[in-house]
XYZ file of C-alpha atoms in Angstrom:
81
model
C 7.736 13.065 2.021
C 5.057 12.545 -0.736
C 4.856 9.331 -2.254
C 2.876 7.136 -5.249
C 0.369 4.836 -4.064
C -0.929 2.605 -6.435
C -3.841 0.159 -5.403
C -4.906 -3.456 -6.992
C -7.664 -5.529 -7.240
C -9.505 -5.600 -3.813
C -7.155 -3.263 -2.321
C -8.531 -1.048 -5.016
C -11.869 -1.565 -4.374
C -11.872 -0.896 -0.581
C -9.876 2.495 -0.948
C -11.862 3.604 -3.540
C -8.944 4.990 -5.758
C -6.280 3.334 -8.136
C -3.500 5.542 -7.846
C -3.081 8.462 -5.534
C 0.219 10.859 -4.318
C -0.020 11.219 -1.054
C 2.122 12.848 2.023
C 2.934 10.645 4.464
C 5.527 11.381 7.899
C 9.102 11.145 7.446
C 10.418 7.629 9.002
C 7.145 6.067 7.619
C 7.466 2.264 6.800
C 5.721 0.077 4.437
C 3.626 -1.139 7.384
C 2.261 2.399 7.782
C 0.731 2.109 4.569
C -1.502 -0.259 5.779
C -2.362 1.477 8.313
C -3.602 4.429 6.643
C -5.447 2.029 4.194
C -7.222 0.479 7.076
C -7.878 4.028 8.628
C -10.008 4.784 5.213
C -11.817 1.587 5.278
C -11.661 -0.808 8.449
C -12.472 -3.990 6.350
C -9.192 -3.495 5.310
C -7.914 -5.147 8.086
C -9.291 -8.320 6.666
C -6.989 -8.463 3.429
C -3.667 -6.664 5.225
C -2.039 -10.130 6.137
C -2.531 -11.184 2.715
C -1.463 -8.041 0.910
C 2.294 -7.881 -0.817
C 3.739 -4.272 -0.848
C 6.610 -3.698 -3.369
C 8.293 -0.303 -3.136
C 10.315 0.896 -6.629
C 8.860 -2.428 -8.254
C 10.631 -4.585 -5.782
C 8.720 -6.351 -3.467
C 9.414 -5.662 0.516
C 9.120 -6.840 3.848
C 6.523 -4.433 6.139
C 9.339 -3.004 8.011
C 11.227 -1.547 4.797
C 11.328 2.358 5.265
C 9.856 4.509 2.567
C 11.478 7.601 1.074
C 10.663 10.642 -0.822
C 9.374 9.804 -3.993
C 8.680 6.089 -3.794
C 6.613 4.310 -5.811
C 4.484 1.947 -3.585
C 1.952 -0.820 -4.647
C -0.266 -2.885 -2.470
C -1.012 -6.142 -4.062
C -3.253 -8.658 -2.933
C -3.408 -12.342 -3.494
C -3.588 -13.225 -7.206
C -5.796 -16.289 -8.347
C -6.050 -17.745 -11.426
C -5.940 -20.893 -13.846
């Protein structure tokens, strides 16, 4: 199945892309996206505990099932003032 993966801030920098359509196995869950990113860059493991995942513009848990056509965003912690 295909999803659109959007990365922000540190996640984008570590993965080397901002947005990408990718093929993932049927039955994948949100946590699998973090595994894919860690496979591409092991340094991502340092951040994966702090990122939030949104599917179709709603925050989800790591065990959330993904579906064909989903828009998945990986959002690191945000700070500011």
